[in-house]
């Protein structure tokens, strides 16, 4: 079967012929439908994040998948069920975090991530997975089912952000998303369509006309150009915001978030930056956090429960959002187009098969 993989140093993905995998005990065989591409895939291809499986010389890409159970094997799944796989797996048998259903909270070394760190991904015509890591979804969600994994990332961040403000009567009114990539725009969609904030902002660095600005404004949010309004100036130009979701991977934004926040606000950091050394006004920022009850959290990955709530969120989002967000779905004969990352692309996917 065909698989899309990257060899370290190659700088671009390529098609490889690999054997169809055999499901082991407790595993199902899944026929892949579509697999999304995100910023992490580009970071993996560039060699800035992730790793090949131990002892291997390439990594099959893809962690945002949707497929159909082709062989249920000895599991309780039914053949023909549409499923979305979760990303993390225990490398050497179950550990506490996996047994608690919280692989997203596992420390380094206690997990591999399919398609990212130490385990092959889902960009192949078939993949196997333990049934417990396959989340059944309604068949009508299949075409956009590759959006469930990134939505689950926001679902987790939101849960942790809310939990960190749960000790008092918190009434957030405004939210700011930093970044107009696929994760940022999905997060903004959730903010405007599913949450009760009165006002939403989204930061980018693009000139009009631009499809992401159209989407931001179509969602009723305000586009903020970081070249004109640096993040620390957002409170004066617009308002101090109650919640910030950082999805740029631009390290200075993590600290600038503190200035954008209103008293009692929370910033959730999701981007994964490269190493970068720069100066910050440490004393003032520390004082801001303390004297105004502000908080910053980091959040990575997601659990099965977040996937389940993400499937509900996807089902509830107006269909035009996925239509505008997904700028291209490409078959194996033109898979390279799914990895083009320019100002005309927002979210892309590779299609391996149809239901
Ligand atoms: P992406 O498509 O590359 O999006 C990043 C966006 O941020 C781009 O649209 C980029 O704008 C914008 N941006 C970067 N620097 C900016 C600046 N200084 N001012 C304004 N906008 C800026 O990537 P993605 O798939 O959405 O993912 C975003 C980040 O989240 C990545 O670092 C990824 O690794 C990370 N991520 C983390 C998790 C997690 O579990 N924590 C999950 C998924 C992704 P331009 O396109 O105009 O350059
Ligand atoms: C994936 C997460 C993963 C993270 C860090 C993200 O793009 O969606 O599942 O934990 O990258 O590798
Ligand atoms: Zn991802």
Short mmCIF file of N, CA and C and ligand atoms in Angstrom, two decimals, residues 38-40 43 63 153 178-184 203-206 226 247-250 253 269-273 299-301 341 343 346-347, ligand 1:
data_model
loop_
_atom_site.label_atom_id
_atom_site.label_comp_id
_atom_site.label_asym_id
_atom_site.label_seq_id
_atom_site.Cartn_x
_atom_site.Cartn_y
_atom_site.Cartn_z
N UNK A 38 -1.22 19.98 9.39
CA UNK A 38 -1.19 21.20 10.21
C UNK A 38 0.24 21.71 10.37
N UNK A 39 0.37 22.77 11.15
CA UNK A 39 1.68 23.39 11.36
C UNK A 39 2.69 22.40 11.93
N UNK A 40 2.22 21.49 12.77
CA UNK A 40 3.13 20.50 13.35
C UNK A 40 3.74 19.62 12.26
N UNK A 43 6.48 21.41 10.83
CA UNK A 43 7.62 21.45 11.74
C UNK A 43 8.36 20.10 11.73
N UNK A 63 -1.36 12.91 11.74
CA UNK A 63 -1.95 12.62 13.06
C UNK A 63 -3.40 13.10 13.14
N UNK A 153 -7.78 19.63 20.50
CA UNK A 153 -6.67 20.38 21.12
C UNK A 153 -7.23 21.63 21.81
N UNK A 178 -4.55 34.35 19.05
CA UNK A 178 -3.32 34.79 18.38
C UNK A 178 -2.99 33.75 17.32
N UNK A 179 -3.06 34.16 16.05
CA UNK A 179 -2.74 33.24 14.96
C UNK A 179 -3.97 32.92 14.13
N UNK A 180 -3.81 33.04 12.82
CA UNK A 180 -4.90 32.77 11.87
C UNK A 180 -4.57 31.58 10.99
N UNK A 181 -3.82 30.62 11.55
CA UNK A 181 -3.61 29.34 10.88
C UNK A 181 -4.81 28.44 11.16
N UNK A 182 -4.66 27.16 10.83
CA UNK A 182 -5.82 26.27 10.97
C UNK A 182 -6.23 26.11 12.43
N UNK A 183 -5.27 25.99 13.34
CA UNK A 183 -5.65 25.83 14.75
C UNK A 183 -6.29 27.11 15.28
N UNK A 184 -5.72 28.25 14.91
CA UNK A 184 -6.28 29.53 15.37
C UNK A 184 -7.70 29.73 14.87
N UNK A 203 -5.65 37.61 15.80
CA UNK A 203 -4.43 38.28 15.36
C UNK A 203 -3.77 37.54 14.19
N UNK A 204 -3.38 38.31 13.17
CA UNK A 204 -2.62 37.75 12.06
C UNK A 204 -1.61 38.78 11.58
N UNK A 205 -1.01 38.48 10.42
CA UNK A 205 -0.05 39.45 9.85
C UNK A 205 -0.19 39.43 8.33
N UNK A 206 -1.42 39.51 7.88
CA UNK A 206 -1.73 39.41 6.45
C UNK A 206 -2.37 40.69 5.94
N UNK A 226 -0.91 42.20 13.54
CA UNK A 226 0.16 42.34 14.54
C UNK A 226 1.23 43.34 14.10
N UNK A 247 -1.81 30.59 19.27
CA UNK A 247 -1.63 29.49 18.29
C UNK A 247 -0.66 29.90 17.19
N UNK A 248 0.29 30.78 17.51
CA UNK A 248 1.25 31.22 16.48
C UNK A 248 2.56 30.44 16.56
N UNK A 249 2.93 29.96 17.72
CA UNK A 249 4.25 29.36 17.90
C UNK A 249 5.35 30.41 17.86
N UNK A 250 4.96 31.68 18.05
CA UNK A 250 5.90 32.81 18.02
C UNK A 250 6.18 33.15 19.49
N UNK A 253 5.05 36.03 21.78
CA UNK A 253 3.62 36.17 22.06
C UNK A 253 3.23 35.59 23.41
N UNK A 269 -1.44 28.79 26.09
CA UNK A 269 -0.39 28.76 25.07
C UNK A 269 -0.40 27.39 24.39
N UNK A 270 -0.55 27.40 23.05
CA UNK A 270 -0.64 26.15 22.29
C UNK A 270 0.48 26.00 21.27
N UNK A 271 1.05 27.10 20.80
CA UNK A 271 2.07 27.05 19.77
C UNK A 271 3.33 26.36 20.28
N UNK A 272 4.08 25.75 19.36
CA UNK A 272 5.33 25.06 19.73
C UNK A 272 6.47 25.78 19.03
N UNK A 273 7.16 26.70 19.73
CA UNK A 273 8.21 27.49 19.07
C UNK A 273 9.54 26.75 18.99
N UNK A 299 -0.66 23.98 27.05
CA UNK A 299 -1.56 22.84 26.86
C UNK A 299 -1.14 22.09 25.60
N UNK A 300 -0.99 20.77 25.73
CA UNK A 300 -0.60 19.97 24.57
C UNK A 300 -1.46 18.72 24.49
N UNK A 301 -1.73 18.31 23.24
CA UNK A 301 -2.40 17.04 22.99
C UNK A 301 -3.81 17.05 23.63
N UNK A 341 2.06 25.46 1.85
CA UNK A 341 1.62 26.31 2.96
C UNK A 341 1.86 27.76 2.55
N UNK A 343 -0.32 31.79 1.43
CA UNK A 343 -1.43 32.64 1.89
C UNK A 343 -2.77 32.28 1.27
N UNK A 346 -5.49 27.34 3.86
CA UNK A 346 -5.73 27.40 5.31
C UNK A 346 -5.56 25.98 5.85
N UNK A 347 -6.54 25.12 5.58
CA UNK A 347 -6.44 23.73 6.04
C UNK A 347 -6.51 22.82 4.82
P1 LIG B 1 -0.03 27.37 11.16
O1 LIG B 1 -1.08 27.05 10.15
O2 LIG B 1 1.38 27.52 10.73
O3 LIG B 1 -0.51 28.70 11.91
C1 LIG B 1 0.30 29.61 12.58
C2 LIG B 1 -0.27 30.96 12.25
O4 LIG B 1 0.30 31.94 13.10
C3 LIG B 1 0.01 31.37 10.81
O5 LIG B 1 -1.20 31.70 10.17
C4 LIG B 1 0.93 32.59 10.94
O6 LIG B 1 0.66 33.59 9.99
C5 LIG B 1 0.52 33.09 12.32
N1 LIG B 1 1.61 33.89 12.92
C6 LIG B 1 2.87 33.46 13.21
N2 LIG B 1 3.58 34.48 13.73
C7 LIG B 1 2.76 35.56 13.76
C8 LIG B 1 2.90 36.90 14.16
N3 LIG B 1 4.09 37.35 14.63
N4 LIG B 1 1.86 37.74 14.07
C9 LIG B 1 0.69 37.29 13.57
N5 LIG B 1 0.47 36.03 13.16
C10 LIG B 1 1.49 35.17 13.25
O7 LIG B 1 -0.05 26.26 12.27
P2 LIG B 1 -1.29 25.56 13.04
O8 LIG B 1 -1.50 24.23 12.49
O9 LIG B 1 -2.42 26.51 13.11
O10 LIG B 1 -0.62 25.40 14.48
C11 LIG B 1 -0.24 26.56 15.20
C12 LIG B 1 0.81 26.22 16.25
O11 LIG B 1 0.22 25.36 17.22
C13 LIG B 1 2.04 25.48 15.72
O12 LIG B 1 3.18 25.93 16.43
C14 LIG B 1 1.74 24.02 16.05
O13 LIG B 1 2.89 23.25 16.24
C15 LIG B 1 1.02 24.19 17.36
N6 LIG B 1 0.10 23.11 17.71
C16 LIG B 1 0.11 22.74 19.01
C17 LIG B 1 -0.78 21.78 19.46
C18 LIG B 1 -0.80 21.44 20.90
O14 LIG B 1 -1.22 20.33 21.26
N7 LIG B 1 -0.36 22.35 21.78
C19 LIG B 1 -1.65 21.18 18.55
C20 LIG B 1 -1.64 21.58 17.21
C21 LIG B 1 -0.74 22.56 16.79
P3 LIG B 1 1.21 33.53 8.46
O15 LIG B 1 0.57 32.30 7.86
O16 LIG B 1 0.69 34.78 7.84
O17 LIG B 1 2.70 33.41 8.55
#
